[in-house]
GROMACS .gro file of C-alpha atoms in nm:
model
  201
    1UNK     CA    1   3.436  -1.478   2.673
    2UNK     CA    2   3.117  -1.614   2.946
    3UNK     CA    3   2.978  -1.902   2.854
    4UNK     CA    4   2.681  -2.041   3.021
    5UNK     CA    5   2.516  -2.396   2.923
    6UNK     CA    6   2.157  -2.370   2.996
    7UNK     CA    7   1.984  -2.721   3.086
    8UNK     CA    8   1.803  -2.887   3.333
    9UNK     CA    9   1.419  -3.063   3.330
   10UNK     CA   10   1.207  -3.021   3.003
   11UNK     CA   11   0.997  -2.783   3.204
   12UNK     CA   12   1.196  -2.650   3.496
   13UNK     CA   13   1.259  -2.320   3.354
   14UNK     CA   14   1.544  -2.326   3.057
   15UNK     CA   15   1.339  -2.105   2.846
   16UNK     CA   16   1.305  -1.824   3.084
   17UNK     CA   17   1.686  -1.903   3.199
   18UNK     CA   18   1.709  -1.866   2.881
   19UNK     CA   19   1.512  -1.440   2.806
   20UNK     CA   20   1.657  -1.325   3.121
   21UNK     CA   21   2.005  -1.372   2.966
   22UNK     CA   22   1.901  -1.240   2.637
   23UNK     CA   23   1.792  -0.925   2.822
   24UNK     CA   24   2.111  -0.894   3.018
   25UNK     CA   25   2.363  -0.870   2.681
   26UNK     CA   26   2.411  -1.298   2.628
   27UNK     CA   27   2.332  -1.403   2.270
   28UNK     CA   28   2.146  -1.730   2.339
   29UNK     CA   29   2.104  -2.005   2.122
   30UNK     CA   30   1.842  -2.305   2.216
   31UNK     CA   31   1.919  -2.673   2.121
   32UNK     CA   32   2.179  -2.611   1.911
   33UNK     CA   33   2.304  -2.980   1.787
   34UNK     CA   34   2.589  -3.142   2.069
   35UNK     CA   35   2.925  -3.136   1.789
   36UNK     CA   36   2.794  -2.802   1.695
   37UNK     CA   37   2.886  -2.614   2.054
   38UNK     CA   38   3.234  -2.629   1.985
   39UNK     CA   39   3.248  -2.419   1.680
   40UNK     CA   40   3.041  -2.147   1.844
   41UNK     CA   41   3.254  -2.099   2.093
   42UNK     CA   42   3.548  -2.069   1.922
   43UNK     CA   43   3.351  -1.851   1.713
   44UNK     CA   44   3.249  -1.658   1.984
   45UNK     CA   45   3.565  -1.663   2.148
   46UNK     CA   46   3.727  -1.490   1.841
   47UNK     CA   47   3.464  -1.263   1.674
   48UNK     CA   48   3.348  -0.906   1.754
   49UNK     CA   49   3.252  -0.752   2.114
   50UNK     CA   50   2.852  -0.907   2.064
   51UNK     CA   51   2.929  -1.249   2.092
   52UNK     CA   52   3.117  -1.136   2.495
   53UNK     CA   53   2.924  -1.352   2.614
   54UNK     CA   54   2.676  -1.624   2.508
   55UNK     CA   55   2.385  -1.891   2.646
   56UNK     CA   56   2.349  -2.253   2.468
   57UNK     CA   57   2.087  -2.377   2.599
   58UNK     CA   58   2.128  -2.781   2.595
   59UNK     CA   59   1.890  -3.046   2.675
   60UNK     CA   60   1.715  -3.348   2.645
   61UNK     CA   61   1.581  -3.334   2.305
   62UNK     CA   62   1.999  -3.377   2.138
   63UNK     CA   63   1.879  -3.723   2.158
   64UNK     CA   64   2.071  -4.046   2.192
   65UNK     CA   65   2.398  -3.715   2.128
   66UNK     CA   66   2.340  -3.574   2.392
   67UNK     CA   67   2.534  -3.829   2.538
   68UNK     CA   68   2.817  -3.681   2.348
   69UNK     CA   69   2.851  -3.351   2.585
   70UNK     CA   70   2.998  -3.522   2.875
   71UNK     CA   71   3.375  -3.569   2.602
   72UNK     CA   72   3.294  -3.163   2.414
   73UNK     CA   73   3.310  -3.007   2.797
   74UNK     CA   74   3.587  -3.207   2.883
   75UNK     CA   75   3.761  -3.102   2.558
   76UNK     CA   76   3.569  -2.757   2.614
   77UNK     CA   77   3.753  -2.677   2.902
   78UNK     CA   78   4.071  -2.851   2.809
   79UNK     CA   79   4.041  -2.535   2.534
   80UNK     CA   80   4.055  -2.316   2.850
   81UNK     CA   81   3.681  -2.186   2.769
   82UNK     CA   82   3.505  -2.011   3.061
   83UNK     CA   83   3.210  -2.223   3.062
   84UNK     CA   84   2.921  -2.252   3.323
   85UNK     CA   85   2.692  -2.452   3.382
   86UNK     CA   86   2.360  -2.401   3.487
   87UNK     CA   87   2.133  -2.660   3.505
   88UNK     CA   88   1.738  -2.676   3.605
   89UNK     CA   89   1.535  -2.903   3.850
   90UNK     CA   90   1.154  -2.923   3.953
   91UNK     CA   91   0.991  -3.239   4.151
   92UNK     CA   92   0.861  -3.467   3.887
   93UNK     CA   93   0.494  -3.358   4.034
   94UNK     CA   94   0.536  -3.012   3.955
   95UNK     CA   95   0.698  -3.106   3.648
   96UNK     CA   96   0.377  -3.284   3.579
   97UNK     CA   97   0.148  -3.047   3.686
   98UNK     CA   98   0.287  -2.764   3.424
   99UNK     CA   99   0.274  -2.967   3.182
  100UNK     CA  100  -0.062  -3.051   3.225
  101UNK     CA  101  -0.180  -2.692   3.259
  102UNK     CA  102   0.043  -2.633   2.935
  103UNK     CA  103  -0.055  -2.926   2.710
  104UNK     CA  104   0.251  -3.007   2.604
  105UNK     CA  105   0.423  -3.334   2.429
  106UNK     CA  106   0.714  -3.400   2.676
  107UNK     CA  107   1.025  -3.473   2.409
  108UNK     CA  108   1.063  -3.829   2.458
  109UNK     CA  109   0.717  -3.866   2.449
  110UNK     CA  110   0.737  -4.077   2.130
  111UNK     CA  111   0.334  -4.089   2.167
  112UNK     CA  112   0.018  -3.988   2.335
  113UNK     CA  113   0.068  -4.342   2.574
  114UNK     CA  114   0.305  -4.251   2.722
  115UNK     CA  115   0.269  -4.154   3.056
  116UNK     CA  116   0.432  -3.812   3.157
  117UNK     CA  117   0.557  -3.891   3.494
  118UNK     CA  118   0.707  -4.270   3.306
  119UNK     CA  119   0.918  -4.045   3.057
  120UNK     CA  120   1.063  -3.777   3.336
  121UNK     CA  121   1.204  -3.998   3.546
  122UNK     CA  122   1.394  -4.123   3.233
  123UNK     CA  123   1.472  -3.784   3.122
  124UNK     CA  124   1.597  -3.743   3.495
  125UNK     CA  125   1.876  -4.086   3.449
  126UNK     CA  126   1.982  -3.904   3.150
  127UNK     CA  127   2.088  -3.574   3.237
  128UNK     CA  128   2.214  -3.756   3.581
  129UNK     CA  129   2.565  -3.685   3.395
  130UNK     CA  130   2.469  -3.370   3.370
  131UNK     CA  131   2.375  -3.209   3.717
  132UNK     CA  132   2.695  -3.453   3.795
  133UNK     CA  133   2.910  -3.128   3.615
  134UNK     CA  134   2.645  -2.868   3.703
  135UNK     CA  135   2.792  -2.572   3.850
  136UNK     CA  136   2.505  -2.422   3.947
  137UNK     CA  137   2.135  -2.536   4.058
  138UNK     CA  138   1.801  -2.398   4.130
  139UNK     CA  139   1.516  -2.551   4.159
  140UNK     CA  140   1.215  -2.392   4.094
  141UNK     CA  141   0.942  -2.631   4.226
  142UNK     CA  142   0.847  -2.412   4.474
  143UNK     CA  143   0.939  -2.033   4.176
  144UNK     CA  144   0.742  -1.864   4.044
  145UNK     CA  145   0.893  -1.681   3.689
  146UNK     CA  146   0.996  -1.330   3.836
  147UNK     CA  147   1.196  -1.566   4.125
  148UNK     CA  148   1.345  -1.722   3.873
  149UNK     CA  149   1.442  -1.435   3.720
  150UNK     CA  150   1.573  -1.223   4.030
  151UNK     CA  151   1.783  -1.561   4.090
  152UNK     CA  152   1.992  -1.560   3.837
  153UNK     CA  153   1.986  -1.185   3.802
  154UNK     CA  154   2.156  -1.208   4.178
  155UNK     CA  155   2.393  -1.497   4.047
  156UNK     CA  156   2.492  -1.424   3.724
  157UNK     CA  157   2.522  -1.085   3.743
  158UNK     CA  158   2.525  -0.910   4.069
  159UNK     CA  159   2.789  -1.033   4.194
  160UNK     CA  160   2.634  -1.269   4.413
  161UNK     CA  161   2.918  -1.581   4.404
  162UNK     CA  162   2.671  -1.903   4.449
  163UNK     CA  163   2.689  -2.186   4.361
  164UNK     CA  164   2.550  -2.564   4.474
  165UNK     CA  165   2.505  -2.523   4.797
  166UNK     CA  166   2.193  -2.196   4.859
  167UNK     CA  167   2.147  -2.195   5.220
  168UNK     CA  168   1.792  -1.972   5.331
  169UNK     CA  169   1.716  -1.957   5.711
  170UNK     CA  170   1.324  -1.888   5.793
  171UNK     CA  171   1.086  -1.951   6.080
  172UNK     CA  172   0.723  -2.064   6.059
  173UNK     CA  173   0.507  -2.223   6.281
  174UNK     CA  174   0.401  -2.575   6.297
  175UNK     CA  175   0.009  -2.528   6.299
  176UNK     CA  176   0.058  -2.372   5.951
  177UNK     CA  177   0.255  -2.743   5.832
  178UNK     CA  178   0.666  -2.838   5.749
  179UNK     CA  179   0.773  -2.586   5.414
  180UNK     CA  180   0.761  -2.787   5.111
  181UNK     CA  181   1.135  -2.746   4.991
  182UNK     CA  182   1.275  -2.782   5.374
  183UNK     CA  183   1.599  -2.956   5.374
  184UNK     CA  184   1.675  -2.932   5.729
  185UNK     CA  185   1.414  -2.893   5.979
  186UNK     CA  186   1.530  -2.736   6.384
  187UNK     CA  187   1.366  -2.696   6.587
  188UNK     CA  188   1.489  -2.409   6.855
  189UNK     CA  189   1.183  -2.340   7.078
  190UNK     CA  190   1.394  -2.376   7.448
  191UNK     CA  191   1.542  -2.133   7.285
  192UNK     CA  192   1.503  -1.736   7.400
  193UNK     CA  193   1.275  -1.584   7.140
  194UNK     CA  194   1.458  -1.383   6.907
  195UNK     CA  195   1.130  -1.123   6.829
  196UNK     CA  196   1.221  -1.011   7.231
  197UNK     CA  197   1.571  -0.953   7.182
  198UNK     CA  198   1.628  -0.614   7.005
  199UNK     CA  199   1.890  -0.654   6.741
  200UNK     CA  200   1.711  -1.029   6.628
  201UNK     CA  201   1.423  -0.868   6.664
   0.00000   0.00000   0.00000
């Protein structure tokens, strides 16, 4: 049995990820109570072929019981369950923009007076332990839905062994600004232009 735990920031694309996994034949359950996860895994492990691949959505909606997930994951690892934690991330300003566009209420917002940027910071703090445990982290800040779908297919279904480290090399023009999602920028203008080297063109 393969098991994927889909988690991350609200608004970062967890529902999209679960839909992609479901389209690929995974049995998906969203917002399952934390205490039921081991039992569900046990039943799926002993069940028919239709439950050979399962995906469980877990996020901040679990409330105070979310902290129990740490011990649950330890117990499941001790029982040799084959699970992967997928953590979907996004920048605060992008999440705020997405919530404004959809006009949805954040799960941690107790009333209309709670500022969205404050509850996002609180959610990020409460999910910190899960991000540390994650096997795969995807930042969807610059991604369209179809790009996230392609990324998930490459990671989970096309035998590309990506983990937490993703390396993308790209060139850009300074007059258009540095790419917003760049972690490292190197000025290599002193090197020969690869465009004029036939095998690199």
